[in-house]
Short mmCIF file of C-alpha atoms and ligand atoms in Angstrom, two decimals:
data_model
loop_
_atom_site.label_atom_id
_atom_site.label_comp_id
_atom_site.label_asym_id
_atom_site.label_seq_id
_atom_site.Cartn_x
_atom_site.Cartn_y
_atom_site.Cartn_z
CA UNK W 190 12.33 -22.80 8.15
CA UNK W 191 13.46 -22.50 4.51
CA UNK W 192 16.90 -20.93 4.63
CA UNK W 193 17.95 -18.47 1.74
CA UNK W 194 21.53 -17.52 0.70
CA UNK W 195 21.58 -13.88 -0.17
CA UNK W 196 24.00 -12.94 -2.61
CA UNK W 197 26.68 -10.30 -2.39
CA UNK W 198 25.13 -8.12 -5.95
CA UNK W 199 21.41 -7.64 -7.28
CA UNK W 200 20.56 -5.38 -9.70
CA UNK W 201 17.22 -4.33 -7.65
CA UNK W 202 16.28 -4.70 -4.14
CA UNK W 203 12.13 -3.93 -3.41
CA UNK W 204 11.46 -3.68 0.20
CA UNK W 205 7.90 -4.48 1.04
CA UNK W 206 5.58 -7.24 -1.15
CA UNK W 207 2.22 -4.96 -0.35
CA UNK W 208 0.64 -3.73 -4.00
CA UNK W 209 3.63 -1.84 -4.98
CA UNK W 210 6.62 -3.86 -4.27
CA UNK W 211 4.81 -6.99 -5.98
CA UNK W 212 3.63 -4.45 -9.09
CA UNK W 213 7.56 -3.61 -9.38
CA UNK W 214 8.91 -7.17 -9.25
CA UNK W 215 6.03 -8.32 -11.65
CA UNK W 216 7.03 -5.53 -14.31
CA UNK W 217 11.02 -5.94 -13.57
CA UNK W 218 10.44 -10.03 -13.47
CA UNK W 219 8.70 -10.35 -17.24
CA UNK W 220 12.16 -8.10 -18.38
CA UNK W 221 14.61 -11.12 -16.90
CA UNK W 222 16.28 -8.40 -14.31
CA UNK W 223 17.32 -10.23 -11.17
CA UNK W 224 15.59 -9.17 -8.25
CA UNK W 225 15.62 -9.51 -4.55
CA UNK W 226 12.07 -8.88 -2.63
CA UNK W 227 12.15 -8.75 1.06
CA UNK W 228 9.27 -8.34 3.59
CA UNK W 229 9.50 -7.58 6.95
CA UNK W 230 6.55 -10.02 7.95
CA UNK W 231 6.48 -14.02 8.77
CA UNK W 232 4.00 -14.40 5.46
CA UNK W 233 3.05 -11.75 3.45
CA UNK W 234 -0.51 -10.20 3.54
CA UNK W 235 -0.73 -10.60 6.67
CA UNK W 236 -2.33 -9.22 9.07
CA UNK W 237 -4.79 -7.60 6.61
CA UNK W 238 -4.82 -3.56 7.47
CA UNK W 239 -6.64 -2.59 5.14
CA UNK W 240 -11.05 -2.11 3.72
CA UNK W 241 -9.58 -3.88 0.38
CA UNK W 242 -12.06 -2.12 -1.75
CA UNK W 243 -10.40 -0.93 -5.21
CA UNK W 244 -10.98 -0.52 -8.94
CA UNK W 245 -11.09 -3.35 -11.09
CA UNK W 246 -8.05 -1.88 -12.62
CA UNK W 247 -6.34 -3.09 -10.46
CA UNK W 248 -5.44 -6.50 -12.22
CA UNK W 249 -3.98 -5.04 -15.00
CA UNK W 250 -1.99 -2.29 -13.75
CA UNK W 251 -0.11 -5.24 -11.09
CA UNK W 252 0.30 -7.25 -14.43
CA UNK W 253 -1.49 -9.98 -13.01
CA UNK W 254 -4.82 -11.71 -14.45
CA UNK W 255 -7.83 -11.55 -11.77
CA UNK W 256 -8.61 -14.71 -9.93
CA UNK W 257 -11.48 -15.58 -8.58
CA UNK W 258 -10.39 -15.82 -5.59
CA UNK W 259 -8.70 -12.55 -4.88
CA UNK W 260 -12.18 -10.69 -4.86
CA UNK W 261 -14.30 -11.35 -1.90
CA UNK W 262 -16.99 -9.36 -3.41
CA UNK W 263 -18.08 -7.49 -6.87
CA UNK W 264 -20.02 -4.24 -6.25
CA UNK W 265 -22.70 -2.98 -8.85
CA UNK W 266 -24.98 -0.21 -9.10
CA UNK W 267 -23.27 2.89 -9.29
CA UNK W 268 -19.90 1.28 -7.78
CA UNK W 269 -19.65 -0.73 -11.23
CA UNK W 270 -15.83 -0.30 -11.57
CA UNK W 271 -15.01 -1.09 -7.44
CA UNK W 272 -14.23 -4.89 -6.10
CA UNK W 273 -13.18 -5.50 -2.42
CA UNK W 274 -10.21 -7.88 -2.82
CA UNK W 275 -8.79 -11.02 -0.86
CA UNK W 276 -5.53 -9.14 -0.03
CA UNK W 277 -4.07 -12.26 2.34
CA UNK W 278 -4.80 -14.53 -0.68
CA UNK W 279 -3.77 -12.25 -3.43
CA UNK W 280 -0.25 -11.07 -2.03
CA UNK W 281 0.37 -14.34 -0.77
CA UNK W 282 -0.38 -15.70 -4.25
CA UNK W 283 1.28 -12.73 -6.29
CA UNK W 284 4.76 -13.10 -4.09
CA UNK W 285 4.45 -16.99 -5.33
CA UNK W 286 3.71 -16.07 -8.93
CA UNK W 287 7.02 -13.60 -9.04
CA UNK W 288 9.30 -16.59 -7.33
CA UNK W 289 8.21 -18.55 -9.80
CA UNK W 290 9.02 -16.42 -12.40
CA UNK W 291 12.77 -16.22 -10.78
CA UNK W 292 11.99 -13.11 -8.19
CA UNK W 293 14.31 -14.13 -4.39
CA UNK W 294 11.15 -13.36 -2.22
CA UNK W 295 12.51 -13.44 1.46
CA UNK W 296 10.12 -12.97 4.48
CA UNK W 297 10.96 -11.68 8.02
CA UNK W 298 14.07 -9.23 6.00
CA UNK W 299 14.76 -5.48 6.42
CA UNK W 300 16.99 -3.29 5.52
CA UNK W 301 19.05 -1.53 8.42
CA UNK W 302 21.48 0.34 6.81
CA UNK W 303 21.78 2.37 3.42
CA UNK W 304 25.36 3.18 2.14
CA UNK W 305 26.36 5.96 -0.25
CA UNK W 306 25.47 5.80 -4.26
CA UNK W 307 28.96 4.54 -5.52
CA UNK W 308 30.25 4.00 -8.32
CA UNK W 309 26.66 3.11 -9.50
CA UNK W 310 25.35 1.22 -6.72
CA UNK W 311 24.52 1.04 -2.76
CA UNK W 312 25.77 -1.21 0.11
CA UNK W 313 22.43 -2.35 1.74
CA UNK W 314 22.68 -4.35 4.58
CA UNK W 315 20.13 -6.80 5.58
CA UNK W 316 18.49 -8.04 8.76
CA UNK W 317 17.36 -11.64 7.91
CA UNK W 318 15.98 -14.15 10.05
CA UNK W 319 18.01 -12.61 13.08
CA UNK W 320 21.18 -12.45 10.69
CA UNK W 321 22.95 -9.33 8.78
CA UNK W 322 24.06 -9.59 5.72
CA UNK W 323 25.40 -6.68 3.23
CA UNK W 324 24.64 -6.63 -0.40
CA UNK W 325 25.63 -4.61 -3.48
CA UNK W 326 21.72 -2.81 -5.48
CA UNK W 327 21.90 -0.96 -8.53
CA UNK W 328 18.45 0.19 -7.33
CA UNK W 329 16.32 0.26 -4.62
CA UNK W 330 12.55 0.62 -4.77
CA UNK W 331 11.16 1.61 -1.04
CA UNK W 332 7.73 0.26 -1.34
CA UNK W 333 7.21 -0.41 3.22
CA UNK W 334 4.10 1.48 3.55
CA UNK W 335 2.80 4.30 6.44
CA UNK W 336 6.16 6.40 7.81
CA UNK W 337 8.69 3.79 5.94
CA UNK W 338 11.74 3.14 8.39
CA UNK W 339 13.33 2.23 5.42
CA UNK W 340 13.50 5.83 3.10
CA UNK W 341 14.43 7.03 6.46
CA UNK W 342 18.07 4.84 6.32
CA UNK W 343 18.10 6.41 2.70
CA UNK W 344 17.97 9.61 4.75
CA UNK W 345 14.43 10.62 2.81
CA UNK W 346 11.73 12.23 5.38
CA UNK W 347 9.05 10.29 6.12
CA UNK W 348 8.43 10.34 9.76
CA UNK W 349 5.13 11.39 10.24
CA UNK W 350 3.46 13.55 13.13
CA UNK W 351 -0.41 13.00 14.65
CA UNK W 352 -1.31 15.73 12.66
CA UNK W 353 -0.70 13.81 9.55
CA UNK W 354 -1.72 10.41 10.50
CA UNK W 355 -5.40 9.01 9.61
CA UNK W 356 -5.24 6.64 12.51
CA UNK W 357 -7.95 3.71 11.46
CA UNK W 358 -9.89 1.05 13.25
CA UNK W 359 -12.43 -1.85 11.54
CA UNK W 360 -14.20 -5.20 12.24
CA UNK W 361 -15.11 -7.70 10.15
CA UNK W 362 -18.49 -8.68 9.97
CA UNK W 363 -20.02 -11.57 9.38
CA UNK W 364 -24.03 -12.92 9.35
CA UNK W 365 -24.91 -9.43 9.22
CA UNK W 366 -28.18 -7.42 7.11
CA UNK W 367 -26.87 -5.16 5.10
CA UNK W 368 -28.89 -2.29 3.84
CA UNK W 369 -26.88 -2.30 0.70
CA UNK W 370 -24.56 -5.59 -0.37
CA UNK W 371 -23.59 -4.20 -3.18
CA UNK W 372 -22.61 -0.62 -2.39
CA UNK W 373 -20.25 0.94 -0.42
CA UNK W 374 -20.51 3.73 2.11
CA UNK W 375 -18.65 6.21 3.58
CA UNK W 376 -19.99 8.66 5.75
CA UNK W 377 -18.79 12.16 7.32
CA UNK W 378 -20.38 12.28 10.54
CA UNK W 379 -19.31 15.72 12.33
CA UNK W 380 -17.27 14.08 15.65
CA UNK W 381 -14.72 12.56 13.38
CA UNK W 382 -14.42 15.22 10.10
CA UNK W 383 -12.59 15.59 8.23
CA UNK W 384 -12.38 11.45 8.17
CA UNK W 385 -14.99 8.95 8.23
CA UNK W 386 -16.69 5.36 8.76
CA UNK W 387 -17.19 3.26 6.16
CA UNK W 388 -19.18 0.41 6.01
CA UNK W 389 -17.36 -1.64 2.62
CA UNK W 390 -19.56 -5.24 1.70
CA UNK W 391 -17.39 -7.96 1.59
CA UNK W 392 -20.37 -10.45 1.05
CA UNK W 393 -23.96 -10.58 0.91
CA UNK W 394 -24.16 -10.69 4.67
CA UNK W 395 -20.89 -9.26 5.76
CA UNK W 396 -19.04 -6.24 5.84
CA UNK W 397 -15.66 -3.93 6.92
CA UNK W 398 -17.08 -1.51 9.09
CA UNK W 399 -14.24 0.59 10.14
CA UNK W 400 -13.50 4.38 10.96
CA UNK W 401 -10.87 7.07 10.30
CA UNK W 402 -9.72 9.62 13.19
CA UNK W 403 -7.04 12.12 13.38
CA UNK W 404 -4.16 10.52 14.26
CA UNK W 405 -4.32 12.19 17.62
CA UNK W 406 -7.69 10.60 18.68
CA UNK W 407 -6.83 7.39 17.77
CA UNK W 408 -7.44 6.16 21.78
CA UNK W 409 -11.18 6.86 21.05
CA UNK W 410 -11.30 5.24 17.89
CA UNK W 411 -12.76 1.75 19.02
CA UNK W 412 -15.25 3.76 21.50
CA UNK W 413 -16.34 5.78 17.98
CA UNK W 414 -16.89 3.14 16.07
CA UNK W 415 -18.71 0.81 18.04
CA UNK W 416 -21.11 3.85 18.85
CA UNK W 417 -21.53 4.34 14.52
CA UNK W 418 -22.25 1.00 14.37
CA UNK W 419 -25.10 1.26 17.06
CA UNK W 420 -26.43 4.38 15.17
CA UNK W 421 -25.46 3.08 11.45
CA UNK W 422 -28.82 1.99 8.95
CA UNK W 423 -26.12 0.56 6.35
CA UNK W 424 -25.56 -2.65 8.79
CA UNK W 425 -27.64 -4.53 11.62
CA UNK W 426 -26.72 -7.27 13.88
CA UNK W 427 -23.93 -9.97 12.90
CA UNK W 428 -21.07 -11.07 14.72
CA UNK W 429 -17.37 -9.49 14.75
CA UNK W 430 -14.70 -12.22 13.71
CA UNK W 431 -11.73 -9.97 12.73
CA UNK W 432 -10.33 -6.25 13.96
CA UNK W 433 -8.63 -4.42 11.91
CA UNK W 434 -5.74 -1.93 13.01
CA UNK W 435 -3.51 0.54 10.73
CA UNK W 436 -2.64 4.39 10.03
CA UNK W 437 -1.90 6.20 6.29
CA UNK W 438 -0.33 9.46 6.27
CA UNK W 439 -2.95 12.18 5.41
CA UNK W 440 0.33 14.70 4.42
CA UNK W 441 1.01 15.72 1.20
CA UNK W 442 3.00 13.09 -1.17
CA UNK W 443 7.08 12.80 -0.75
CA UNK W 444 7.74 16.14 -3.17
CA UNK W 445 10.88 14.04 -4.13
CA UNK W 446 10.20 10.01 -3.96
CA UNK W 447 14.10 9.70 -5.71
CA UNK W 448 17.64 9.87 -4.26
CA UNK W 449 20.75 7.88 -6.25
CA UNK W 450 20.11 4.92 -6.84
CA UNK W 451 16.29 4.88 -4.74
CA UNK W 452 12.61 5.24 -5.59
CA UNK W 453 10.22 5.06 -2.95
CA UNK W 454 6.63 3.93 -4.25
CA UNK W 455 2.78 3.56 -3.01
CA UNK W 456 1.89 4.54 0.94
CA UNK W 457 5.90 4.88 1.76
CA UNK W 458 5.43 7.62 -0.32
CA UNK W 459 2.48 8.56 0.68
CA UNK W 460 0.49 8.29 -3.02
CA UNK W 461 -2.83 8.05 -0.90
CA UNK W 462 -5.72 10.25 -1.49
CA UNK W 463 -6.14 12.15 1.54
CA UNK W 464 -10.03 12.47 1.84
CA UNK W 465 -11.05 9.07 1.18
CA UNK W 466 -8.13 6.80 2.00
CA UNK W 467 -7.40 4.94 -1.25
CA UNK W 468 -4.00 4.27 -2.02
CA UNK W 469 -4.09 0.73 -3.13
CA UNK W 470 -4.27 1.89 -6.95
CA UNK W 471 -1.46 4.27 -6.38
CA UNK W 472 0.66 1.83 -4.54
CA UNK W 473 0.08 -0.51 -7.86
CA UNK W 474 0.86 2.86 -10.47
CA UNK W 475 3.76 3.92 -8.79
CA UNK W 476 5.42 0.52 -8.29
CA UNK W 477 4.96 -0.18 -12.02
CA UNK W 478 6.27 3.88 -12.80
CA UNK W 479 9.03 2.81 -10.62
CA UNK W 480 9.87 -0.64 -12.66
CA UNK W 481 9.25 0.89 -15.91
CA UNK W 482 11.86 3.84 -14.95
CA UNK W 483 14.49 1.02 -14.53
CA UNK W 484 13.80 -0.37 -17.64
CA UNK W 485 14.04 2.82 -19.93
CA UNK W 486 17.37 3.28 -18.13
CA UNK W 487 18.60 0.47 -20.30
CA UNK W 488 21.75 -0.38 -18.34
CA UNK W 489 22.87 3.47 -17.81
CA UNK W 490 23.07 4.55 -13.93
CA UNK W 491 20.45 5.13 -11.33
CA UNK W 492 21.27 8.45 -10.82
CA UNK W 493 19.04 10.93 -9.20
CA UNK W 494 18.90 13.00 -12.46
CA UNK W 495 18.06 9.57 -14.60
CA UNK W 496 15.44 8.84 -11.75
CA UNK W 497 13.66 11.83 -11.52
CA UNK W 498 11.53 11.04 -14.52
CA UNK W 499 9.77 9.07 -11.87
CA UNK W 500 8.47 12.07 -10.23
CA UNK W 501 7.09 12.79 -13.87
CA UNK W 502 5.54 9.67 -14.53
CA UNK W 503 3.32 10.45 -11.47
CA UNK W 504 2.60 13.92 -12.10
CA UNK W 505 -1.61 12.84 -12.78
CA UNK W 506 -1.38 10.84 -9.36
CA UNK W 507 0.27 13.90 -7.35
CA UNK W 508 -2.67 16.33 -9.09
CA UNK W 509 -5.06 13.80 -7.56
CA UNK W 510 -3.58 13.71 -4.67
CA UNK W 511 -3.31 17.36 -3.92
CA UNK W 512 -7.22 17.55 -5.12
CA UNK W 513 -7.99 15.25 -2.27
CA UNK W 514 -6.45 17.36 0.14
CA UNK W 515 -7.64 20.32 -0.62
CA UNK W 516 -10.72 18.77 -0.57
CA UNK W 517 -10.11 17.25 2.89
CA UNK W 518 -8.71 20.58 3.90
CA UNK W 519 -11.46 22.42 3.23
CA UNK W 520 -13.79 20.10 4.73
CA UNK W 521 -15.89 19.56 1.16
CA UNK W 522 -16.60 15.86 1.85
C1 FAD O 839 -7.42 0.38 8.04
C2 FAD O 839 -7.06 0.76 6.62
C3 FAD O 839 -8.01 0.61 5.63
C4 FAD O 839 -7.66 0.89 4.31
N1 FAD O 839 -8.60 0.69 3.35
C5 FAD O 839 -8.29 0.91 2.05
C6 FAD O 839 -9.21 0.61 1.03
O1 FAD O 839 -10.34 0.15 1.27
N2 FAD O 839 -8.85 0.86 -0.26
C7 FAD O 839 -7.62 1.38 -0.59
O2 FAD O 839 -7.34 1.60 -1.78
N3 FAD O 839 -6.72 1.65 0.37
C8 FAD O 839 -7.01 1.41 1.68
N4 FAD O 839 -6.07 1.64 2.64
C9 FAD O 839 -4.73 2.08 2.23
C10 FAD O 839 -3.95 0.90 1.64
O3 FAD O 839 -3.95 -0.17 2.56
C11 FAD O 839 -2.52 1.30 1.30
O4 FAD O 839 -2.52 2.53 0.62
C12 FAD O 839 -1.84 0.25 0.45
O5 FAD O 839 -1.76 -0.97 1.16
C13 FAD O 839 -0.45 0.71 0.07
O6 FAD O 839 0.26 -0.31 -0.56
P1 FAD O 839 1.86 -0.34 -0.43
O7 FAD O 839 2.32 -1.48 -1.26
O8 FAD O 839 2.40 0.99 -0.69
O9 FAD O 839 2.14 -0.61 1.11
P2 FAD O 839 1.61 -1.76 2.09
O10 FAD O 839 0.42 -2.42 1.56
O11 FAD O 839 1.54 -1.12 3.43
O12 FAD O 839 2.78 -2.83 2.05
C14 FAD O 839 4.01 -2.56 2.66
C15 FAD O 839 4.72 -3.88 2.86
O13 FAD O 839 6.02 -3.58 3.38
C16 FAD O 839 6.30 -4.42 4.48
N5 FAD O 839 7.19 -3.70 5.38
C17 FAD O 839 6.89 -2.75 6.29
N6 FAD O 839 7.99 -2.31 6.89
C18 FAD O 839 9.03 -3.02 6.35
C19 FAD O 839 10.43 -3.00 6.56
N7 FAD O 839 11.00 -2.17 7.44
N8 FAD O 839 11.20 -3.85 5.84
C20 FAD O 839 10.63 -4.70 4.93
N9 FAD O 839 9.30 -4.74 4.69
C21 FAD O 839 8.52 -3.90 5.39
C22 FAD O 839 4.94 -4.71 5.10
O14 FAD O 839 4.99 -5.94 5.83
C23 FAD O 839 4.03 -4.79 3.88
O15 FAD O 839 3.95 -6.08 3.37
C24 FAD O 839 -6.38 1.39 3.98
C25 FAD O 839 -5.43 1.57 5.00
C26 FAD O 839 -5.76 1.26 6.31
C27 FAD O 839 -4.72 1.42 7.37
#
């Protein structure tokens, strides 16, 4: 194994290379700042938790040019603007891109302690390949995903109870007939409301069939969804040759995603629409909001006050997001 030597001072730490983290160190990378990315996992992107299906947007708001090869599948009709990406390829590819561009990306890291905002930094320490090691961050951007253990150390709520988990279950697959390759569908069937099961093309002849449940029944999820599949017309036959596991927090987002010398970005602050389970765009937004706060800063402290023109930045995502509950709350979809 590759063996890293942290230093002792960066001037940001991002925890977690999903579509926010690697938005941030894209944004902060192109400026010069020096920047420490951590993951938690042995290679990022994977496992894949996720339907990967997104707006084209998408590209542009990460800073990064589509490839080829980080769409599995372009949807038409009336889903002109959606693409269902290659998220193993893509992250893995994006977290080379930002090393390249002189962005310490360090796999199997976490953070396991958060020190007070002084004199214009934090003591972070770090948990790296079964070693601790403490470091000086003018700022951190939180960017872990469902519940983040990480905002937690920062002493920022995030735990999450049943009631506010969308717990999630999906296969892969492959050699199937789909009724519609190049649409997506989601549908509301009455056991499992306010959630759903989707059935997202990731090819002419296969698909992520998955299915949302209150976080409470996730132990009949797999039961659920291999029934919907049974009685689904959107997909017939194939074989399964992936399962797909995961949660998102169907709470409202973090009222405050900011402390001294922290921002906490994408599903770790729970920017995910509530009724239909995106949060890939919001993950990107809000990790570039987060990198572009830095930058305005201009060398002045990360105070709570300077940061809280994050909380601005996002005010269109939180009116989104508070649509889509209310929408899931009042059982529209
Ligand atoms: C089954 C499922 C299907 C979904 N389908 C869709 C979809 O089709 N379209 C869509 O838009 N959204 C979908 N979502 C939601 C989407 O996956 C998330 O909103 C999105 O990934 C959020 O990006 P993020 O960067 O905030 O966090 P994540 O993508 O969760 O990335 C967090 C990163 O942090 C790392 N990490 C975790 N803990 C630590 C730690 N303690 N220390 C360091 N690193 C850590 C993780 O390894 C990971 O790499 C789905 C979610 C699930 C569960």
């Amino acid at each position: 194994m590759k063996q890293f030597t942290l230093p002792d001072e960066v001037e940001v730490l991002i925890v977690g290379a999903g579509p926010a983290g690697l938005t941030a160190a894209n944004v902060l990378s192109a400026k010069g700042k020096q920047i420490l990315l951590i993951d938690i996992r042995k290679q990022i992107g994977h496992p894949l938790r996720c339907g990967e299906l997104t707006f084209q947007d998408i590209f542009p708001i990460m800073g990064f040019q589509n490839r080829e090869k980080w769409v599995r599948w372009n949807l038409s009709d009336d889903s002109e603007d959606m693409v269902v990406l290659n998220r193993p390829v893509m992250e893995n590819d994006m977290a080379r891109e930002v090393a390249e561009k002189g962005v310490l990306v360090i796999q199997s890291t976490s953070v396991t302690a958060i020190g007070e905002f002084k004199d214009g930094k934090r003591e972070i320490t770090l948990q790296s390949n079964g070693k601790q090691q403490r470091l000086n961050a003018r700022l951190t951007i939180i960017a872990d995903g469902v519940s983040s253990a990480t905002a937690q150390l920062a002493r920022i709520e995030t735990r999450l109870t049943l009631d506010e988990i969308a717990s999630c279950m999906a296969y892969r697959i492959t050699g199937a007939q789909l009724k519609y390759p190049y649409r997506f569908s989601f549908q509301h069937f009455m056991e499992i409301r306010p959630f759903y099961f989707w059935v997202i093309p990731s090819g002419k002849d296969e698909a992520n069939v998955g299915i949302c449940v209150h976080g409470s029944r996730g132990h009949a999820a797999a039961a659920l969804l291999d029934q919907y599949i049974k009685k689904s017309s959107a997909i017939d036959g194939g074989t399964i040759t992936d399962t797909i596991v995961g949660s998102f927090p169907s709470a409202p987002p973090l009222e405050k995603p900011y402390r001294d010398g922290i921002m906490v970005a994408g599903t770790a602050a729970r920017l995910i629409s509530a009724d239909t389970g995106d949060g890939i765009i919001q993950a990107a937004l809000s990790g570039r909001a987060a990198a572009e706060v830095y930058l305005s800063l201009a060398g002045e402290a990360t105070t709570e006050v300077k940061l809280s023109i994050y909380r601005k930045k996002l005010n269109y995502i939180y009116q989104q997001l508070y649509e889509s509950l209310d929408r899931r709350m009042s059982g529209e979809r």
